mmCIF file of C-alpha atoms in Angstrom:
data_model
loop_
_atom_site.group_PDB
_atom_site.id
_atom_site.type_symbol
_atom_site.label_atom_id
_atom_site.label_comp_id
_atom_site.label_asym_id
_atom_site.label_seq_id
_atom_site.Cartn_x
_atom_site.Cartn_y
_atom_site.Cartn_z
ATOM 1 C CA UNK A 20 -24.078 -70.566 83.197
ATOM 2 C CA UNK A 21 -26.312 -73.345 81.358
ATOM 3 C CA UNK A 22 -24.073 -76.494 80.532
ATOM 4 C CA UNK A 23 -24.939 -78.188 77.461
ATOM 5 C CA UNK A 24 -23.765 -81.854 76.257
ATOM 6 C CA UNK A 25 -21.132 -80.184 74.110
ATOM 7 C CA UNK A 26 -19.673 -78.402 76.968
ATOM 8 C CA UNK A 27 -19.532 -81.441 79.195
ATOM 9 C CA UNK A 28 -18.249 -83.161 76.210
ATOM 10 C CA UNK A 29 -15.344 -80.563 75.751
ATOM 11 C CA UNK A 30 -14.309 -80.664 79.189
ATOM 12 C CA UNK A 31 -13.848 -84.813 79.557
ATOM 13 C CA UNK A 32 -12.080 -84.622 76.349
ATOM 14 C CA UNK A 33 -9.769 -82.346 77.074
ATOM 15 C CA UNK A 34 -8.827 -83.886 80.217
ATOM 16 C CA UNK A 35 -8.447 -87.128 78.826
ATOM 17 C CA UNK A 36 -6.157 -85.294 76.112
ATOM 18 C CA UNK A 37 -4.203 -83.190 78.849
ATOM 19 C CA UNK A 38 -4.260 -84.931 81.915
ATOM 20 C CA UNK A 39 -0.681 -86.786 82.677
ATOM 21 C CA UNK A 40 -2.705 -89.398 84.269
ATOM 22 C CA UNK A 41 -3.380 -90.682 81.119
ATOM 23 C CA UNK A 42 0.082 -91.343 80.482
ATOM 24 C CA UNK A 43 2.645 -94.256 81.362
ATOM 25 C CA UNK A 44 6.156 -92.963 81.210
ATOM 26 C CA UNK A 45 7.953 -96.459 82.215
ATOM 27 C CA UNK A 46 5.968 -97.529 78.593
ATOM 28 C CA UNK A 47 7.345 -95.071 76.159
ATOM 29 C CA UNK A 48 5.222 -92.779 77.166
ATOM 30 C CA UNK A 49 2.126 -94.947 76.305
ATOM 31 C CA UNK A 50 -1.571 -93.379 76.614
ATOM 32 C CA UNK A 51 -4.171 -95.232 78.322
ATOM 33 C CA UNK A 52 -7.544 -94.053 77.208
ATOM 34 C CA UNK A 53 -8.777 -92.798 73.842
ATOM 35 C CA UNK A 54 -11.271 -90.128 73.347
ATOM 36 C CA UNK A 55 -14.187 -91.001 75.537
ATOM 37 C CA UNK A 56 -17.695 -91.213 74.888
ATOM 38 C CA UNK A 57 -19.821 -88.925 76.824
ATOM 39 C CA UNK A 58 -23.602 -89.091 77.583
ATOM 40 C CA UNK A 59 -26.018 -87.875 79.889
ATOM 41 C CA UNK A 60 -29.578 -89.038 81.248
ATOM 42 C CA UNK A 61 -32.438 -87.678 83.010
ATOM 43 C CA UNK A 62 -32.189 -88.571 86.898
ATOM 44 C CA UNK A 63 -35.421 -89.308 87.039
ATOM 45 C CA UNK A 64 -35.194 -91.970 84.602
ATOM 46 C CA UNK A 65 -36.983 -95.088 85.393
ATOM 47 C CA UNK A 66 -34.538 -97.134 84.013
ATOM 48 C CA UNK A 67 -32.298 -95.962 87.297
ATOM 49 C CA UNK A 68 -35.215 -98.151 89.519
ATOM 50 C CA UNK A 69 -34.399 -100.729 87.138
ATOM 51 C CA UNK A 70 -31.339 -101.174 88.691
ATOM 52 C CA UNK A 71 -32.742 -102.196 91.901
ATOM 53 C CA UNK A 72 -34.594 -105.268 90.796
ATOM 54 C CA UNK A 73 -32.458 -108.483 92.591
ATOM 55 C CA UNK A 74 -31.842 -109.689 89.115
ATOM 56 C CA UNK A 75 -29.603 -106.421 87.974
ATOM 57 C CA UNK A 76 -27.851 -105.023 90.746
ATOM 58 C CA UNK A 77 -30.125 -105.143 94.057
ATOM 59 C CA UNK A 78 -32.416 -102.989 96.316
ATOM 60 C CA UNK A 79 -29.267 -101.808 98.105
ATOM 61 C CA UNK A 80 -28.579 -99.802 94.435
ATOM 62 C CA UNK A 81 -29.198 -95.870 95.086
ATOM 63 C CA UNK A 82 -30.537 -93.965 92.490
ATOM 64 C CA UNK A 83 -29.199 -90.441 91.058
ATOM 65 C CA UNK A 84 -32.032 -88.453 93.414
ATOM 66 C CA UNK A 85 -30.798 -90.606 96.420
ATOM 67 C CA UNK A 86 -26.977 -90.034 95.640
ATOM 68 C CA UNK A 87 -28.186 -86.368 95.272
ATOM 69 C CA UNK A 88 -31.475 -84.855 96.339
ATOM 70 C CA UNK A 89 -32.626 -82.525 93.557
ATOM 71 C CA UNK A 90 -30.410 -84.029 91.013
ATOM 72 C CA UNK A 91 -31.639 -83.685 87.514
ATOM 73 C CA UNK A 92 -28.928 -84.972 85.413
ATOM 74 C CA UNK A 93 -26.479 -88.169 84.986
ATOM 75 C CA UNK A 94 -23.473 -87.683 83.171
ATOM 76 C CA UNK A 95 -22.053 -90.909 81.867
ATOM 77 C CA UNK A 96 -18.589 -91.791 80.368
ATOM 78 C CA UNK A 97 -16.965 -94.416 78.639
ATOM 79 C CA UNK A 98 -13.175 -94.917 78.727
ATOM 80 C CA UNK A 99 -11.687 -97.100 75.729
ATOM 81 C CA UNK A 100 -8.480 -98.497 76.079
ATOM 82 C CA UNK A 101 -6.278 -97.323 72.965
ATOM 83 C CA UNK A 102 -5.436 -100.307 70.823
ATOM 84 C CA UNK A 103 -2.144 -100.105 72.175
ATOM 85 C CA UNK A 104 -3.625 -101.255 75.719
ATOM 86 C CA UNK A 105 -5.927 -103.851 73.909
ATOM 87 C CA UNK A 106 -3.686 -105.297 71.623
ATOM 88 C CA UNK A 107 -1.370 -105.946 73.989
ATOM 89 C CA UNK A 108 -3.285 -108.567 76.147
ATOM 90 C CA UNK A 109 -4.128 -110.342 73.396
ATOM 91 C CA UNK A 110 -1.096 -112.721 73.737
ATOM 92 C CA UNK A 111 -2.196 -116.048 75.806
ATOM 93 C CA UNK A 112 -1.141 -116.081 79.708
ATOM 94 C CA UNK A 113 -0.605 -113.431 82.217
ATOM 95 C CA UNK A 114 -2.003 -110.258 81.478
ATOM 96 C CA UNK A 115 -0.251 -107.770 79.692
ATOM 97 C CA UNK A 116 2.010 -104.809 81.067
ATOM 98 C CA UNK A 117 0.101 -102.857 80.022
ATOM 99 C CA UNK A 118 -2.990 -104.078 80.412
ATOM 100 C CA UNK A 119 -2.147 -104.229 84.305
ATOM 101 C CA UNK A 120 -1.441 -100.075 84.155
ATOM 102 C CA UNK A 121 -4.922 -99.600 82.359
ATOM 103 C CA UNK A 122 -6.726 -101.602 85.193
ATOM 104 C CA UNK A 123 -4.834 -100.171 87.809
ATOM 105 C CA UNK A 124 -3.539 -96.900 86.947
ATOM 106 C CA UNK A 125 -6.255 -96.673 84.835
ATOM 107 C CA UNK A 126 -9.130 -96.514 87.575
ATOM 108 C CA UNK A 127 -6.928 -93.788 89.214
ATOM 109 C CA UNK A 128 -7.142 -92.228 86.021
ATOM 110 C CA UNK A 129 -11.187 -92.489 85.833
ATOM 111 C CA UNK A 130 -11.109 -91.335 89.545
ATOM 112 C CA UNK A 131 -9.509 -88.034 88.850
ATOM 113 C CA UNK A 132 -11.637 -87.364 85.835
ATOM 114 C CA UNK A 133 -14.873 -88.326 87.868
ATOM 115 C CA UNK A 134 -13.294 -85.873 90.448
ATOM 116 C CA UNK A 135 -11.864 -82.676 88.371
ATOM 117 C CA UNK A 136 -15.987 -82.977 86.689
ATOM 118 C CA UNK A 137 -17.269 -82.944 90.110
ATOM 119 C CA UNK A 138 -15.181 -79.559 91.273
ATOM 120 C CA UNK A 139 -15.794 -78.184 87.480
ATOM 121 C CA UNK A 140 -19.397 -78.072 88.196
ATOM 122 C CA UNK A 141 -19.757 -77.060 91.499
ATOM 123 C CA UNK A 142 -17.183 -74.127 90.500
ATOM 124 C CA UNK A 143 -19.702 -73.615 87.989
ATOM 125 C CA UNK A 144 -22.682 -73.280 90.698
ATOM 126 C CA UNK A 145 -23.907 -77.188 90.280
ATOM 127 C CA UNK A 146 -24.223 -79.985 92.473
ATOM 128 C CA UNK A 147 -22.256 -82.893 91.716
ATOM 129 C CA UNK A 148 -21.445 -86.382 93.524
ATOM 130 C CA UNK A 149 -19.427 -89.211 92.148
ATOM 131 C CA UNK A 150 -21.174 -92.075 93.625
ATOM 132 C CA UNK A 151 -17.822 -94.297 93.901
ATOM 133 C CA UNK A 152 -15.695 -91.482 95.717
ATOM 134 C CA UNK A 153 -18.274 -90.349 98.181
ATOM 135 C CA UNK A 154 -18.252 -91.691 101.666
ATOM 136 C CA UNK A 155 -21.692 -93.585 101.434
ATOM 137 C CA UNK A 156 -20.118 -95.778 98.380
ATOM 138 C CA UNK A 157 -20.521 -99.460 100.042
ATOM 139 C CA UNK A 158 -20.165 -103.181 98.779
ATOM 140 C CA UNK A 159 -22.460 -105.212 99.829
ATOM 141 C CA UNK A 160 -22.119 -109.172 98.600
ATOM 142 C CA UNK A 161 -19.869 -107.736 95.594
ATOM 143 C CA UNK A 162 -22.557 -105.325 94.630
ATOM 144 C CA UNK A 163 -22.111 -102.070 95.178
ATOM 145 C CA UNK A 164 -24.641 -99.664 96.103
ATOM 146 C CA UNK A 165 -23.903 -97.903 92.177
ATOM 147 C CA UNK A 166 -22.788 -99.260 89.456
ATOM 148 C CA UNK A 167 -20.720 -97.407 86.913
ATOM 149 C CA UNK A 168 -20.989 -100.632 84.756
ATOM 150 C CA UNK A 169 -24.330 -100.788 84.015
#
């Protein structure tokens, strides 16, 4: 089976749609993340190396081939807060309800996405890491060894 953008696209979206995750019951049942944006890159990519430079992130930084050896392709996505989230933490002081779930249940949230992609593809005959979950993830001088904010 040959996975194209719009299939990858399909499957994020509907997760973020679907999943319960994305949902705060104790806040009127108040979603966390709008529709993402989803993107992908080759692995080879210079721009990866890039990220290596002492400036950016550091020479500890792996790239996609040495997360994954044969890798070909990056899939990137971007979580938006709905303006409910934003909106919120606009008022002056401590952060916002919830503004706190979207940080913290939030990154749970982007966790299980990251991880239900992962099993989609290899259940689809792919390889597939995410760099943050897998057991050579480090921090280093608060920088990790991948970044999923650059």
């Amino acid at each position: 089976m040959e996975l194209k953008l719009s299939n990858i696209c399909e499957i994020v979206h509907e997760y973020v749609e679907t999943s319960p995750l994305n949902r705060v019951a104790e806040l009127n049942d108040l979603k966390l993340f709008d529709s993402p944006l989803v993107e992908v890159a080759a692995a080879s990519d210079p721009l990866f190396d890039d990220l290596k430079k002492p400036s950016i992130v550091g020479p500890d930084h792996l790239s996609p081939r040495e997360w994954l050896s044969g890798a070909k392709t990056v899939i990137s996505y971007f979580l938006p807060f709905t303006s409910r989230v934003r909106k919120a933490n606009r008022i002056s002081g401590l952060p916002a309800i919830e503004w706190l779930y979207g940080r913290i249940e939030g990154e749970q949230f982007n966790r299980s996405l990251s991880g239900y992609l992962v099993d989609y593809l290899r259940d689809n005959g792919y390889q597939a890491v995410a760099p943050s979950s897998d057991p050579r993830f480090a921090v280093k001088d608060r920088r990790s060894n991948w970044s999923e904010r650059h």
